[in-house]
Each structure stands twice: as structure tokens, then as C-alpha cells.
mmCIF file of C-alpha atoms in Angstrom:
data_model
loop_
_atom_site.group_PDB
_atom_site.id
_atom_site.type_symbol
_atom_site.label_atom_id
_atom_site.label_comp_id
_atom_site.label_asym_id
_atom_site.label_seq_id
_atom_site.Cartn_x
_atom_site.Cartn_y
_atom_site.Cartn_z
ATOM 1 C CA MET A 12 88.452 184.538 70.768
ATOM 2 C CA THR A 13 86.941 187.454 68.856
ATOM 3 C CA PHE A 14 84.121 189.574 70.225
ATOM 4 C CA ASP A 15 81.889 192.115 68.559
ATOM 5 C CA SER A 16 82.001 195.312 70.623
ATOM 6 C CA THR A 17 78.230 195.670 70.134
ATOM 7 C CA LEU A 18 76.497 194.203 73.170
ATOM 8 C CA PRO A 19 73.674 191.669 72.835
ATOM 9 C CA SER A 20 70.166 192.951 72.168
ATOM 10 C CA GLY A 21 68.247 193.546 75.404
ATOM 11 C CA PHE A 22 71.361 193.468 77.566
ATOM 12 C CA ASP A 23 71.223 196.211 80.202
ATOM 13 C CA GLN A 24 74.840 196.770 81.143
ATOM 14 C CA ALA A 25 73.912 199.759 83.332
ATOM 15 C CA LYS A 26 73.023 197.162 85.967
ATOM 16 C CA ALA A 27 76.128 195.024 85.425
ATOM 17 C CA ARG A 28 78.667 195.100 88.252
ATOM 18 C CA VAL A 29 82.310 194.529 87.399
ATOM 19 C CA ALA A 30 84.942 193.767 90.039
ATOM 20 C CA ILE A 31 88.406 194.960 89.003
ATOM 21 C CA VAL A 32 91.188 193.243 90.949
ATOM 22 C CA ASP A 33 94.631 194.703 90.240
ATOM 23 C CA ASP A 34 97.403 195.915 92.537
ATOM 24 C CA GLU A 35 98.405 198.745 90.172
ATOM 25 C CA SER A 36 96.383 201.856 90.991
ATOM 26 C CA ASP A 37 96.797 203.419 87.543
ATOM 27 C CA VAL A 38 95.431 200.274 85.882
ATOM 28 C CA ARG A 39 92.479 200.141 88.269
ATOM 29 C CA GLN A 40 91.654 203.813 87.733
ATOM 30 C CA ALA A 41 91.915 203.571 83.949
ATOM 31 C CA LEU A 42 89.636 200.527 83.819
ATOM 32 C CA VAL A 43 87.093 202.050 86.189
ATOM 33 C CA ARG A 44 86.917 205.317 84.258
ATOM 34 C CA GLY A 45 86.770 203.610 80.878
ATOM 35 C CA LEU A 46 84.241 200.910 81.743
ATOM 36 C CA GLU A 47 81.958 203.302 83.614
ATOM 37 C CA LYS A 48 81.754 205.399 80.433
ATOM 38 C CA HIS A 49 80.294 202.272 78.830
ATOM 39 C CA GLY A 50 77.701 202.023 81.599
ATOM 40 C CA PHE A 51 79.187 199.392 83.865
ATOM 41 C CA LEU A 52 79.198 199.737 87.642
ATOM 42 C CA CYS A 53 82.800 199.118 88.709
ATOM 43 C CA ARG A 54 84.236 198.257 92.077
ATOM 44 C CA PRO A 55 88.064 198.227 92.290
ATOM 45 C CA PHE A 56 90.154 196.038 94.605
ATOM 46 C CA ARG A 57 93.881 196.371 95.139
ATOM 47 C CA SER A 58 94.389 192.789 96.278
ATOM 48 C CA GLY A 59 92.916 189.340 95.848
ATOM 49 C CA VAL A 60 92.461 189.076 99.604
ATOM 50 C CA ASP A 61 90.257 192.184 99.708
ATOM 51 C CA PHE A 62 88.222 190.916 96.780
ATOM 52 C CA LEU A 63 87.628 187.438 98.214
ATOM 53 C CA GLU A 64 86.479 188.977 101.503
ATOM 54 C CA SER A 65 83.981 191.175 99.626
ATOM 55 C CA LEU A 66 82.218 188.127 98.149
ATOM 56 C CA GLU A 67 80.679 187.459 101.538
ATOM 57 C CA PHE A 68 78.530 190.570 101.043
ATOM 58 C CA GLU A 69 78.141 191.065 97.287
ATOM 59 C CA LEU A 70 78.646 189.093 94.073
ATOM 60 C CA PRO A 71 79.656 190.909 90.880
ATOM 61 C CA ASP A 72 78.441 190.043 87.380
ATOM 62 C CA CYS A 73 81.986 189.834 86.030
ATOM 63 C CA ILE A 74 85.466 189.596 87.561
ATOM 64 C CA VAL A 75 88.503 191.245 85.961
ATOM 65 C CA LEU A 76 91.511 189.645 87.630
ATOM 66 C CA ASP A 77 95.206 190.478 87.226
ATOM 67 C CA THR A 78 97.481 187.446 86.963
ATOM 68 C CA GLN A 79 100.473 188.967 88.782
ATOM 69 C CA MET A 80 99.804 190.466 92.226
ATOM 70 C CA PRO A 81 101.762 190.373 95.491
ATOM 71 C CA GLU A 82 100.446 188.392 98.471
ATOM 72 C CA MET A 83 98.022 186.406 96.314
ATOM 73 C CA ASP A 84 98.328 186.067 92.536
ATOM 74 C CA GLY A 85 95.453 185.748 90.106
ATOM 75 C CA LEU A 86 95.607 181.970 89.766
ATOM 76 C CA THR A 87 95.427 181.557 93.538
ATOM 77 C CA VAL A 88 92.430 183.901 93.722
ATOM 78 C CA LEU A 89 90.776 181.964 90.892
ATOM 79 C CA GLY A 90 91.259 178.724 92.784
ATOM 80 C CA GLN A 91 89.675 180.144 95.940
ATOM 81 C CA LEU A 92 86.497 181.484 94.361
ATOM 82 C CA PRO A 93 83.448 180.029 96.162
ATOM 83 C CA THR A 94 80.817 177.863 94.492
ATOM 84 C CA GLU A 95 78.435 180.837 94.353
ATOM 85 C CA THR A 96 80.647 182.424 91.674
ATOM 86 C CA LEU A 97 80.605 179.452 89.298
ATOM 87 C CA ALA A 98 78.527 181.194 86.620
ATOM 88 C CA ILE A 99 80.324 184.532 86.984
ATOM 89 C CA PRO A 100 82.813 185.065 84.136
ATOM 90 C CA VAL A 101 86.432 185.723 85.131
ATOM 91 C CA ILE A 102 88.600 187.648 82.665
ATOM 92 C CA MET A 103 92.313 187.498 83.407
ATOM 93 C CA LEU A 104 94.536 190.522 82.770
ATOM 94 C CA THR A 105 97.978 189.516 81.543
ATOM 95 C CA SER A 106 101.177 191.292 80.641
ATOM 96 C CA GLN A 107 103.135 190.641 77.472
ATOM 97 C CA GLY A 108 104.700 187.191 77.455
ATOM 98 C CA GLU A 109 102.208 185.624 79.901
ATOM 99 C CA ILE A 110 100.204 183.663 77.323
ATOM 100 C CA GLY A 111 101.170 180.354 78.936
ATOM 101 C CA LEU A 112 99.964 181.620 82.298
ATOM 102 C CA ALA A 113 96.719 182.854 80.749
ATOM 103 C CA ALA A 114 96.122 179.447 79.154
ATOM 104 C CA LYS A 115 96.623 177.784 82.550
ATOM 105 C CA ALA A 116 94.108 180.210 84.060
ATOM 106 C CA MET A 117 91.518 179.292 81.449
ATOM 107 C CA ARG A 118 92.041 175.606 82.158
ATOM 108 C CA SER A 119 91.383 176.484 85.806
ATOM 109 C CA GLY A 120 88.046 178.125 85.016
ATOM 110 C CA ALA A 121 88.716 181.627 83.660
ATOM 111 C CA ALA A 122 86.372 182.597 80.825
ATOM 112 C CA ASP A 123 88.861 184.710 78.863
ATOM 113 C CA PHE A 124 92.014 186.813 79.089
ATOM 114 C CA ALA A 125 93.155 190.205 77.825
ATOM 115 C CA GLU A 126 96.674 191.544 77.416
ATOM 116 C CA LYS A 127 97.608 194.912 78.911
ATOM 117 C CA PRO A 128 97.125 197.630 77.833
ATOM 118 C CA VAL A 129 93.539 196.916 76.774
ATOM 119 C CA SER A 130 91.337 198.796 74.344
ATOM 120 C CA ILE A 131 88.479 199.925 76.571
ATOM 121 C CA THR A 132 85.878 199.735 73.795
ATOM 122 C CA GLN A 133 86.845 196.184 72.860
ATOM 123 C CA PHE A 134 87.218 195.196 76.507
ATOM 124 C CA ALA A 135 83.744 196.523 77.316
ATOM 125 C CA GLY A 136 82.352 194.435 74.481
ATOM 126 C CA LYS A 137 84.194 191.367 75.761
ATOM 127 C CA ILE A 138 82.768 191.868 79.252
ATOM 128 C CA GLY A 139 79.256 192.402 77.925
ATOM 129 C CA GLU A 140 79.356 189.236 75.850
ATOM 130 C CA HIS A 141 80.540 187.127 78.768
ATOM 131 C CA ILE A 142 77.934 188.539 81.153
ATOM 132 C CA ALA A 143 75.175 187.843 78.647
ATOM 133 C CA HIS A 144 76.427 184.263 78.248
ATOM 134 C CA SER A 145 76.646 183.793 82.017
ATOM 135 C CA ALA A 146 72.943 184.612 82.334
ATOM 136 C CA GLU A 147 72.192 181.415 80.396
ATOM 137 C CA LEU A 148 74.599 179.446 82.586
ATOM 138 C CA ARG A 149 72.883 180.759 85.703
ATOM 139 C CA ARG A 150 69.543 179.602 84.331
ATOM 140 C CA HIS A 151 70.913 176.094 83.826
ATOM 141 C CA LEU A 152 72.440 176.062 87.312
ATOM 142 C CA ALA A 153 69.108 177.142 88.796
ATOM 143 C CA GLU A 154 67.404 174.249 86.979
ATOM 144 C CA ILE A 155 69.984 171.811 88.351
ATOM 145 C CA GLU A 156 69.481 173.023 91.920
ATOM 146 C CA GLN A 157 65.703 172.933 91.535
ATOM 147 C CA SER A 158 65.874 169.356 90.236
ATOM 148 C CA LYS A 159 68.083 168.310 93.158
ATOM 149 C CA SER A 160 65.615 169.896 95.557
ATOM 150 C CA LEU A 161 62.691 168.045 93.972
ATOM 151 C CA MET A 162 64.490 164.696 94.058
ATOM 152 C CA ALA A 163 65.269 165.222 97.742
ATOM 153 C CA ARG A 164 61.521 164.916 98.405
ATOM 154 C CA LEU A 165 61.608 161.206 97.563
ATOM 155 C CA THR A 166 61.999 158.462 100.135
ATOM 156 C CA PRO A 167 64.919 155.992 99.758
ATOM 157 C CA ARG A 168 62.566 153.387 98.257
ATOM 158 C CA GLU A 169 61.080 155.915 95.849
ATOM 159 C CA SER A 170 64.582 156.988 94.790
ATOM 160 C CA GLU A 171 65.455 153.350 94.151
ATOM 161 C CA ILE A 172 62.397 152.880 91.975
ATOM 162 C CA ALA A 173 62.956 156.226 90.247
ATOM 163 C CA ALA A 174 66.423 155.158 89.053
ATOM 164 C CA ARG A 175 64.928 151.999 87.528
ATOM 165 C CA VAL A 176 62.117 153.950 85.854
ATOM 166 C CA VAL A 177 64.698 156.181 84.161
ATOM 167 C CA ASP A 178 66.600 153.082 83.004
ATOM 168 C CA GLY A 179 63.445 152.015 81.204
ATOM 169 C CA SER A 180 62.494 149.102 83.451
ATOM 170 C CA SER A 181 58.836 148.054 83.471
ATOM 171 C CA ASN A 182 56.794 147.865 86.640
ATOM 172 C CA LYS A 183 57.024 144.078 86.515
ATOM 173 C CA GLN A 184 60.803 144.157 86.147
ATOM 174 C CA ILE A 185 61.148 146.602 89.032
ATOM 175 C CA ALA A 186 58.863 144.486 91.201
ATOM 176 C CA ARG A 187 60.875 141.371 90.427
ATOM 177 C CA ASP A 188 64.231 143.112 91.131
ATOM 178 C CA LEU A 189 63.057 144.563 94.452
ATOM 179 C CA GLY A 190 60.951 141.626 95.601
ATOM 180 C CA ILE A 191 57.712 143.607 95.792
ATOM 181 C CA SER A 192 54.402 143.440 93.946
ATOM 182 C CA PRO A 193 53.778 145.309 90.654
ATOM 183 C CA ARG A 194 50.905 147.064 92.390
ATOM 184 C CA THR A 195 53.284 148.418 95.037
ATOM 185 C CA VAL A 196 55.558 149.691 92.281
ATOM 186 C CA GLU A 197 52.588 151.433 90.656
ATOM 187 C CA VAL A 198 51.750 153.165 93.930
ATOM 188 C CA HIS A 199 55.345 154.300 94.424
ATOM 189 C CA ARG A 200 55.544 155.497 90.831
ATOM 190 C CA ALA A 201 52.358 157.527 91.230
ATOM 191 C CA ASN A 202 53.713 159.071 94.430
ATOM 192 C CA ILE A 203 56.977 159.971 92.678
ATOM 193 C CA PHE A 204 55.172 161.754 89.847
ATOM 194 C CA LYS A 205 52.926 163.559 92.321
ATOM 195 C CA LYS A 206 55.837 164.771 94.487
ATOM 196 C CA LEU A 207 57.742 166.024 91.450
ATOM 197 C CA ASP A 208 54.606 167.441 89.796
ATOM 198 C CA VAL A 209 55.229 165.663 86.487
ATOM 199 C CA ARG A 210 52.726 164.087 84.148
ATOM 200 C CA ASN A 211 54.782 161.353 82.505
ATOM 201 C CA ALA A 212 58.068 159.459 82.506
ATOM 202 C CA VAL A 213 59.675 161.874 80.020
ATOM 203 C CA GLU A 214 59.157 164.891 82.271
ATOM 204 C CA PHE A 215 60.376 162.869 85.231
ATOM 205 C CA ALA A 216 63.510 161.710 83.377
ATOM 206 C CA LEU A 217 64.460 165.322 82.609
ATOM 207 C CA ILE A 218 64.328 166.215 86.305
ATOM 208 C CA PHE A 219 66.160 163.039 87.314
ATOM 209 C CA GLU A 220 69.027 163.577 84.841
ATOM 210 C CA LYS A 221 69.479 167.256 85.759
ATOM 211 C CA ALA A 222 69.624 166.302 89.422
ATOM 212 C CA GLN A 223 72.611 164.047 88.676
ATOM 213 C CA LEU A 224 74.666 166.906 87.209
ATOM 214 C CA SER A 225 77.456 168.566 89.158
ATOM 215 C CA ALA A 226 77.221 172.351 89.137
ATOM 216 C CA ARG A 227 81.015 172.747 89.176
ATOM 217 C CA SER A 228 81.712 170.367 86.294
ATOM 218 C CA PHE A 229 78.810 171.879 84.348
ATOM 219 C CA VAL A 230 80.338 175.377 84.401
ATOM 220 C CA ARG A 231 84.107 175.006 84.793
#
């Protein structure tokens, strides 16, 4: 994957927080010094355990994660990231000859990988691009969660009718399937639209379909 080192227009990387997880102190120091010159706020961690514990208090905007570390390697850390980090890009640091391991990491949810030693200028551009892209992912995830929250307002009967409305069933068909009157279906349908604050079936269908999405499968 090729990245332009010029960051996206309007992207304010001075506010972007980068977690650097690597057991080698010289690597951590070099990345911190180099990336901070490009305006990133860096927080180094010498182990995956320390990093995972930190997520209870603060989430970064990007995670730079070494593949080979004692106690807990990069793939294990990647697998233990909580749901809250789904839209946060993870860039794996690999050594020469670890391409197969890097590919496995990307199949497990990593956004990208870089081989040591990295060019700081190019690496900063890579990080900036991924953070900018993750902002769009976070927007989509927020829409999914909002849709799920709206759908949770419906009663079981309303949810049943809602699914049939999305399938394109008419009020008469729904009434016949559920053994109720078309008028009752109309009342339920009106209540559904009112609870979700939508004006028509198209707007409702968008909310319904987003609510069916899985946040994890949507991102990784």
C-alpha cells in the first residue's frame, strides 16, 4: 500500500495521539522523537500488557504495535483489543523476513504494517492517512449505534411489524400474516415512524438496516 506523505486537507495531526508499543527502548525513543517533530502526541509503552491496561483510561487515535515482544506478542495484543478500539487503526512494526506474520496480523484486523527501520517522514504520512480514514469509520459506527438505540424503543409487536415493512409487505399483508386488522397495523406503523422520528418508509428502512449491522464485522 502506497501513501502520500502529505496529510489530508483539514487534518489536524497536532491533536492526534499515537500509542507506540515496542519492547526496544531505542525504537520507542526514535519513533517518539521523529513523530513528535511531525506534530503527533506520542505515548510509548514497553509491553503489550502495559498498553492494554492504559486503554481503560485513554484511547489513542492510532496504535503502532511491534509484532515480536516478550510476555505478549503483537498478534496477541491485537486479539485482545476491546470493542472500543474497533475504528482505531493498528499499524504493525515488523522486522525483515516477517511478511507472513504481518499478513496474518492484517487478516486479524491490523490496518497496515511497516518494516523496521522506518522512514519517519513516510511513516508519519502513513499514520496520518489511516487516522483520517478512521474518522469516517467512527462516523459510520456512531450511526450504527444510534440506529440500534432507536430500534430499541420499539415494542416486540412494533419490531415484528417493522421487519415486514422493510420487506415491502403492505398493511393488508401484514395484518393477514399477524392475524390483526389493517387499521391496527396502520396505528403500529404510525407509532414506529413517530418513535424513530422518520417521515417515510425509506428513512425508516435506512435506520432498520443500519441497526442490523455488526460493528465488529463492519470494521475488521
